[in-house]
Amino acid sequence: MTGRFGRPRGSPPRQPTRLGPEPHARFSLGAHSLAGQVFALQAVIVLVLITAAALALFFQARHDSERNARDRTLAAAEAFAHAPGLPAALLSADPTATLQPLADAARRASGVDFIAVMTRDGVRYTDSRPDLIGQRATGDLSRAAAGHAFTEVFRGQPSDAVRAVAPVRDADGNIVGLVGTGIEITNVSEVVTGQLPLLIGAAAGALLLGTGGAALVSGRLRRQTRGLGAAEMARMNEHHEAVLHAVREGVMIISADHRLLLANDEARRLLDLPADAEGRHVADLGLDARTTSLLMSGRVATDEVHLAGDRLLAVNVRPTEPYRGRPTGSVMTLRDSTELAALSGRVEVARERLQLLYDAGVRIGTTLDVVRTAEELSEVAVPRFADFVTVELLEEVLHGEEPELAAGLYTEMRRAAMSGIRTDQPLQPVGDVIRFEVPTAPMATALDEGRAVLAPDLHAAQGWRAQDEEGTRQALGYGLHSLISVPLQARGVVLGMANFWRAADTPEAFDEEDLSFAEELGARAAVSIDNARRYTREHATAVTLQRSLLPRVLPDQSAVDVAFRYLPAKAGVGGDWFDVIPLAGARVALIVGDVVGHGVHAAATMGRLRTAVHNFSTLDMAPDELLGHLDELIDRIDQNESGAGRDAQDAAAGEPTGLTGATCLYAVYDPVSGHCTMASAGHPGPALVGPDGRVEFLELPVGLPLGVGGMPFEAVELWLPEASRLVLFTDGLLEDRDRDFDTGLALLAETLGRPGRSPEQACTDVLAALLFPSPSDDIALLIADTRRLEADRIAEWEVPSDPAAVSRIRGASSAQLASWGLEDIAFTAELILSELVTNAIRYGSAPIRVRMLRDRSLICEVSDASSTSPHLRYAATTDEGGRGLFLVAQYADRWGTRYTERGKVIWAELPLTAGPEPTLPEPDLDALEDLAW
């Protein structure tokens, strides 16, 4: 191995070549040599740095001395100012006699030059110089007189000093005097002056060390450069470059960290290296992967063949000789092997085909959409394999259904995708029905035989031409000349057809190797299309089930004005759901929930949850109690349906085994009071839009998801201002792969804050602002504008625990019904109220209240403090009572009981217009007071 200048490493140095008229100049040690110039530059730099460091240390020492003087004087002033007995001494008849000895002792102990005790005006009681006692201290003492201790550099009479002044306070905190301490500037400067010899000595030592180091570096540089000057080294480098770039073999020198140090002109030409290649990592040079791997590995190579563009290169790699035991890199030489061009072409074609198959595996089937998968097949083959590609699929496949026809019986398909190098092609467009009526046409033959068919020359393909004479004539005139038809088959079933066309842009016709490749490409694509077809079928089934289980029309009620939106996910229907349930007392329940997972199982689980919520809501439970019962029901269903054998079977089939993982938000709004009670089982809280347009996301105690386990839920009661808006949603509206939950909340708040929008318009705005192009999760959105029941539609009475009060209630209710224009149902309402009030007086507890609400129906409510609930039964002939509740059930549309924190409410609803009377004997209202339930 040779050294940098061409001689073998370790051999005796040769006699230097004469480069000029002065032979001794090459080894000159004078100032013109590179080593001498470097030594002079280093010496100057060292001198400048040491001088700057010495000055910096001097000024730093002076600064430190002054700061130390400030700290000492301030500490002495503060300590003396807080000395016990000082305020009393200042107020004595002769403060000087008392304080002067104390001040002198403190001055000597603290090491300051003077301690002066002064009045608030600065008149000295004590001083280190007795002649100053009684004189006013000069300078600004107002800060100390105001109660603030301070330090300063004082310049004036009697001397320049670093001075500190501190106030003296009596027991009540009043300032009764001042204490001043100081160190004279001359004493402060003496400290710095004492350090100058050390600084000068250190600077001199550093200068000697720096100059010695520069001499060592320059000596080493002189030995390495052999005393050459800059011009002589540049001339030698020119000789080296001329030899290196003149050879017709590429040379590259790589460092130990795999960076390009040098490349001659031939190497740049063969590898097409950029102009700034030197210094780059070999992985950034754009070389072939094999070549890059070889250079990174550091192994020895001899005449290895590597691809570089359209060239095949013979590559040799040798490591350079280690320097002091460390590797220094490698040298690579390159030769252009043009005699292997033909072989290189065939290798390149094979490599491109393998790469195309790899790309097809990656690009085809990225979605579970049948049409998009067909488009991906057509796109991946153009232009690397064909100039135009068309894909036709059976109608059943496009709709996700299972093809039923056997091979050979297909007569028509629908064109699903088409790609080409140009858009002005003569082929039938996407969406057209393609018929295969001529058995000898390549397409019909491929379908009949179940294999790919090659038509290398379309001018000679009579069957293809007979199928559509006008269309084929246009295709031939356009330049289409070669075709491969491939049936798309999966699991032995034909799904469609792929046709690969070549036009005048690619004059080479398809051959047998192309036929095999097209068949392999079609087989891979068919599997992806079949997967998409089966997913489409499952997705359609899940969507149908989901929509059948969700409310199509919301029930009539007056508490809220509601609009909703539900959108299934593109990737798979989930279990998002919502509901609006009218409750007794003109109240309404708003529900939204989310079942974890996708598919038919999630949709079915959602349906079961919605049914359970409907059933529990008829019992008129509080939201937290309802969620507790729902959680217990899910846990019981999981236990009943999840046995060991069933779990193993469902897990093997890839199906979920339980209902665990559902969230729910349940809210009840009362339009009479304006109160809204809500509870959450792992679901995000709703948004509340106030009448002023301010948007607030309610923070609820979020419990565990349903079915997780056993923890109680907590309800929150809010009072909603009139014309408030509640917005319930699932997390699929806010977050996705490209947006987090908090960002979605901010965008939702901005959208909901727009004024003057109805619930329907608000739903449209929210989806327009937040909807993703392809949502990965279901979206459920429920917007409800709250209403309040007018005061003139509410009537309430307190009822004393006296049976005689029943008649008064009947009279008051009759008058109220007359004022509402409901005389037609007055008798029925009086009958029901009589029964309910009589029962409350006899079996309930005070207080007893009666309330009538005129809504879409007449609602009669009787509340008391008892938790005993009546039950409907058949009374025997001999029973004296028990028929009252039966009459209520016969005359009312609906009736029931709901429990409150302090009792119960028995309610009944009547239509606002009189209907057909029940076939019962007309009761005597006064006699009803004697009946018992």
CSV table of N, CA and C in Angstrom, one decimal, residues 186-260:
chain,number,residue,atom,x,y,z
A,186,THR,N,-9.5,53.3,49.1
A,186,THR,CA,-8.1,53.0,49.0
A,186,THR,C,-7.9,51.6,49.6
A,187,ASN,N,-8.6,51.2,50.6
A,187,ASN,CA,-8.4,49.9,51.2
A,187,ASN,C,-9.0,48.8,50.3
A,188,VAL,N,-10.1,49.2,49.5
A,188,VAL,CA,-10.6,48.2,48.6
A,188,VAL,C,-9.6,48.0,47.5
A,189,SER,N,-9.0,49.1,47.0
A,189,SER,CA,-8.1,48.9,45.9
A,189,SER,C,-6.8,48.2,46.3
A,190,GLU,N,-6.4,48.3,47.6
A,190,GLU,CA,-5.2,47.5,48.0
A,190,GLU,C,-5.4,46.0,47.8
A,191,VAL,N,-6.6,45.5,47.9
A,191,VAL,CA,-6.9,44.1,47.8
A,191,VAL,C,-6.6,43.7,46.3
A,192,VAL,N,-7.1,44.5,45.4
A,192,VAL,CA,-6.8,44.2,44.0
A,192,VAL,C,-5.3,44.4,43.6
A,193,THR,N,-4.7,45.4,44.2
A,193,THR,CA,-3.3,45.6,43.9
A,193,THR,C,-2.4,44.5,44.4
A,194,GLY,N,-2.9,43.9,45.5
A,194,GLY,CA,-2.1,42.7,46.1
A,194,GLY,C,-2.2,41.5,45.2
A,195,GLN,N,-3.2,41.4,44.3
A,195,GLN,CA,-3.4,40.3,43.5
A,195,GLN,C,-2.7,40.5,42.1
A,196,LEU,N,-2.2,41.7,41.8
A,196,LEU,CA,-1.5,41.9,40.5
A,196,LEU,C,-0.3,41.1,40.3
A,197,PRO,N,0.6,40.9,41.2
A,197,PRO,CA,1.7,40.0,41.0
A,197,PRO,C,1.3,38.6,40.6
A,198,LEU,N,0.3,38.1,41.2
A,198,LEU,CA,-0.2,36.7,40.9
A,198,LEU,C,-0.8,36.7,39.5
A,199,LEU,N,-1.5,37.7,39.1
A,199,LEU,CA,-2.1,37.8,37.8
A,199,LEU,C,-1.0,37.9,36.7
A,200,ILE,N,0.0,38.7,37.0
A,200,ILE,CA,1.1,38.9,36.0
A,200,ILE,C,1.9,37.6,35.9
A,201,GLY,N,2.1,37.0,37.0
A,201,GLY,CA,2.9,35.7,37.0
A,201,GLY,C,2.1,34.6,36.2
A,202,ALA,N,0.8,34.6,36.5
A,202,ALA,CA,0.0,33.6,35.8
A,202,ALA,C,0.0,33.8,34.3
A,203,ALA,N,-0.2,35.1,33.9
A,203,ALA,CA,-0.2,35.4,32.5
A,203,ALA,C,1.1,35.1,31.8
A,204,ALA,N,2.2,35.4,32.5
A,204,ALA,CA,3.5,35.0,31.9
A,204,ALA,C,3.7,33.5,31.7
A,205,GLY,N,3.2,32.8,32.8
A,205,GLY,CA,3.3,31.3,32.7
A,205,GLY,C,2.5,30.8,31.5
A,206,ALA,N,1.2,31.4,31.4
A,206,ALA,CA,0.4,30.9,30.3
A,206,ALA,C,1.0,31.3,28.9
A,207,LEU,N,1.7,32.4,28.9
A,207,LEU,CA,2.3,32.8,27.6
A,207,LEU,C,3.4,31.8,27.2
A,208,LEU,N,4.2,31.4,28.3
A,208,LEU,CA,5.2,30.5,28.0
A,208,LEU,C,4.7,29.1,27.5
A,209,LEU,N,3.6,28.7,28.2
A,209,LEU,CA,3.0,27.4,27.9
A,209,LEU,C,2.4,27.5,26.5
A,210,GLY,N,1.7,28.5,26.2
A,210,GLY,CA,1.1,28.7,24.9
A,210,GLY,C,2.1,28.7,23.8
A,211,THR,N,3.2,29.5,24.0
A,211,THR,CA,4.2,29.6,23.0
A,211,THR,C,4.9,28.3,22.8
A,212,GLY,N,5.2,27.5,23.9
A,212,GLY,CA,5.8,26.2,23.8
A,212,GLY,C,4.9,25.3,23.0
A,213,GLY,N,3.6,25.3,23.3
A,213,GLY,CA,2.6,24.4,22.6
A,213,GLY,C,2.6,24.7,21.1
A,214,ALA,N,2.6,26.0,20.8
A,214,ALA,CA,2.7,26.4,19.4
A,214,ALA,C,3.9,25.9,18.7
A,215,ALA,N,5.1,26.0,19.5
A,215,ALA,CA,6.3,25.5,18.9
A,215,ALA,C,6.2,24.0,18.6
A,216,LEU,N,5.6,23.2,19.5
A,216,LEU,CA,5.5,21.8,19.3
A,216,LEU,C,4.6,21.5,18.1
A,217,VAL,N,3.5,22.2,18.0
A,217,VAL,CA,2.6,22.0,16.9
A,217,VAL,C,3.3,22.3,15.6
A,218,SER,N,4.0,23.5,15.6
A,218,SER,CA,4.7,23.9,14.4
A,218,SER,C,5.8,22.9,14.0
A,219,GLY,N,6.5,22.4,15.0
A,219,GLY,CA,7.5,21.4,14.7
A,219,GLY,C,6.9,20.1,14.1
A,220,ARG,N,5.8,19.7,14.6
A,220,ARG,CA,5.2,18.5,14.0
A,220,ARG,C,4.7,18.8,12.6
A,221,LEU,N,4.1,20.0,12.4
A,221,LEU,CA,3.7,20.3,11.1
A,221,LEU,C,4.9,20.4,10.1
A,222,ARG,N,6.0,21.0,10.6
A,222,ARG,CA,7.2,21.1,9.8
A,222,ARG,C,7.7,19.7,9.3
A,223,ARG,N,7.7,18.7,10.3
A,223,ARG,CA,8.1,17.4,9.9
A,223,ARG,C,7.1,16.7,8.9
A,224,GLN,N,5.8,17.0,9.0
A,224,GLN,CA,4.9,16.3,8.1
A,224,GLN,C,4.9,17.0,6.8
A,225,THR,N,5.2,18.3,6.7
A,225,THR,CA,5.2,19.0,5.4
A,225,THR,C,6.6,19.1,4.8
A,226,ARG,N,7.6,18.6,5.6
A,226,ARG,CA,9.0,18.6,5.1
A,226,ARG,C,9.5,20.0,4.9
A,227,GLY,N,9.0,20.9,5.6
A,227,GLY,CA,9.4,22.3,5.5
A,227,GLY,C,8.9,23.0,4.2
A,228,LEU,N,8.0,22.5,3.5
A,228,LEU,CA,7.5,23.1,2.3
A,228,LEU,C,6.7,24.3,2.6
A,229,GLY,N,6.8,25.3,1.6
A,229,GLY,CA,5.9,26.4,1.7
A,229,GLY,C,4.6,26.1,1.0
A,230,ALA,N,3.6,27.1,1.1
A,230,ALA,CA,2.3,26.9,0.6
A,230,ALA,C,2.3,26.7,-0.9
A,231,ALA,N,3.1,27.5,-1.6
A,231,ALA,CA,3.2,27.4,-3.1
A,231,ALA,C,3.8,26.1,-3.5
A,232,GLU,N,4.8,25.6,-2.8
A,232,GLU,CA,5.4,24.3,-3.2
A,232,GLU,C,4.4,23.2,-2.9
A,233,MET,N,3.6,23.3,-1.8
A,233,MET,CA,2.6,22.2,-1.6
A,233,MET,C,1.5,22.2,-2.6
A,234,ALA,N,1.1,23.4,-3.0
A,234,ALA,CA,0.1,23.5,-4.0
A,234,ALA,C,0.5,22.9,-5.4
A,235,ARG,N,1.9,23.2,-5.7
A,235,ARG,CA,2.4,22.6,-6.9
A,235,ARG,C,2.4,21.1,-6.9
A,236,MET,N,2.8,20.5,-5.7
A,236,MET,CA,2.8,19.1,-5.6
A,236,MET,C,1.4,18.5,-5.7
A,237,ASN,N,0.4,19.2,-5.1
A,237,ASN,CA,-0.9,18.7,-5.2
A,237,ASN,C,-1.4,18.8,-6.6
A,238,GLU,N,-1.0,19.8,-7.4
A,238,GLU,CA,-1.4,19.8,-8.8
A,238,GLU,C,-0.9,18.6,-9.6
A,239,HIS,N,0.4,18.2,-9.3
A,239,HIS,CA,0.9,17.0,-9.9
A,239,HIS,C,0.1,15.8,-9.6
A,240,HIS,N,-0.3,15.7,-8.3
A,240,HIS,CA,-1.0,14.5,-7.8
A,240,HIS,C,-2.4,14.5,-8.5
A,241,GLU,N,-3.1,15.6,-8.6
A,241,GLU,CA,-4.4,15.7,-9.2
A,241,GLU,C,-4.3,15.4,-10.7
A,242,ALA,N,-3.3,15.8,-11.3
A,242,ALA,CA,-3.2,15.5,-12.8
A,242,ALA,C,-3.1,14.0,-13.0
A,243,VAL,N,-2.3,13.4,-12.2
A,243,VAL,CA,-2.1,11.9,-12.4
A,243,VAL,C,-3.4,11.2,-12.0
A,244,LEU,N,-4.1,11.6,-10.9
A,244,LEU,CA,-5.3,10.9,-10.5
A,244,LEU,C,-6.4,11.0,-11.5
A,245,HIS,N,-6.6,12.2,-12.1
A,245,HIS,CA,-7.7,12.3,-13.0
A,245,HIS,C,-7.4,12.0,-14.4
A,246,ALA,N,-6.2,11.7,-14.7
A,246,ALA,CA,-5.9,11.3,-16.1
A,246,ALA,C,-6.1,9.8,-16.4
A,247,VAL,N,-6.1,9.0,-15.4
A,247,VAL,CA,-6.3,7.5,-15.6
A,247,VAL,C,-7.7,7.3,-16.0
A,248,ARG,N,-7.9,6.2,-16.8
A,248,ARG,CA,-9.3,5.8,-17.3
A,248,ARG,C,-9.9,4.7,-16.5
A,249,GLU,N,-9.6,4.8,-15.2
A,249,GLU,CA,-10.2,3.9,-14.2
A,249,GLU,C,-10.7,4.7,-13.1
A,250,GLY,N,-12.0,4.5,-12.7
A,250,GLY,CA,-12.5,5.2,-11.6
A,250,GLY,C,-11.9,4.9,-10.3
A,251,VAL,N,-11.6,5.9,-9.5
A,251,VAL,CA,-11.0,5.8,-8.2
A,251,VAL,C,-11.8,6.6,-7.1
A,252,MET,N,-12.1,5.9,-6.0
A,252,MET,CA,-12.8,6.6,-4.9
A,252,MET,C,-12.1,6.2,-3.6
A,253,ILE,N,-11.9,7.2,-2.8
A,253,ILE,CA,-11.3,7.0,-1.5
A,253,ILE,C,-12.4,7.3,-0.4
A,254,ILE,N,-12.6,6.3,0.4
A,254,ILE,CA,-13.7,6.3,1.4
A,254,ILE,C,-13.0,6.4,2.8
A,255,SER,N,-13.5,7.3,3.7
A,255,SER,CA,-13.0,7.4,5.0
A,255,SER,C,-13.5,6.2,5.9
A,256,ALA,N,-13.0,6.2,7.2
A,256,ALA,CA,-13.4,5.1,8.1
A,256,ALA,C,-14.9,5.3,8.5
A,257,ASP,N,-15.4,6.5,8.4
A,257,ASP,CA,-16.8,6.7,8.8
A,257,ASP,C,-17.7,6.8,7.5
A,258,HIS,N,-17.2,6.1,6.4
A,258,HIS,CA,-18.0,5.9,5.2
A,258,HIS,C,-18.4,7.2,4.5
A,259,ARG,N,-17.5,8.2,4.5
A,259,ARG,CA,-17.7,9.4,3.7
A,259,ARG,C,-16.7,9.4,2.6
A,260,LEU,N,-17.2,10.0,1.5
A,260,LEU,CA,-16.3,10.1,0.3
A,260,LEU,C,-15.3,11.2,0.5
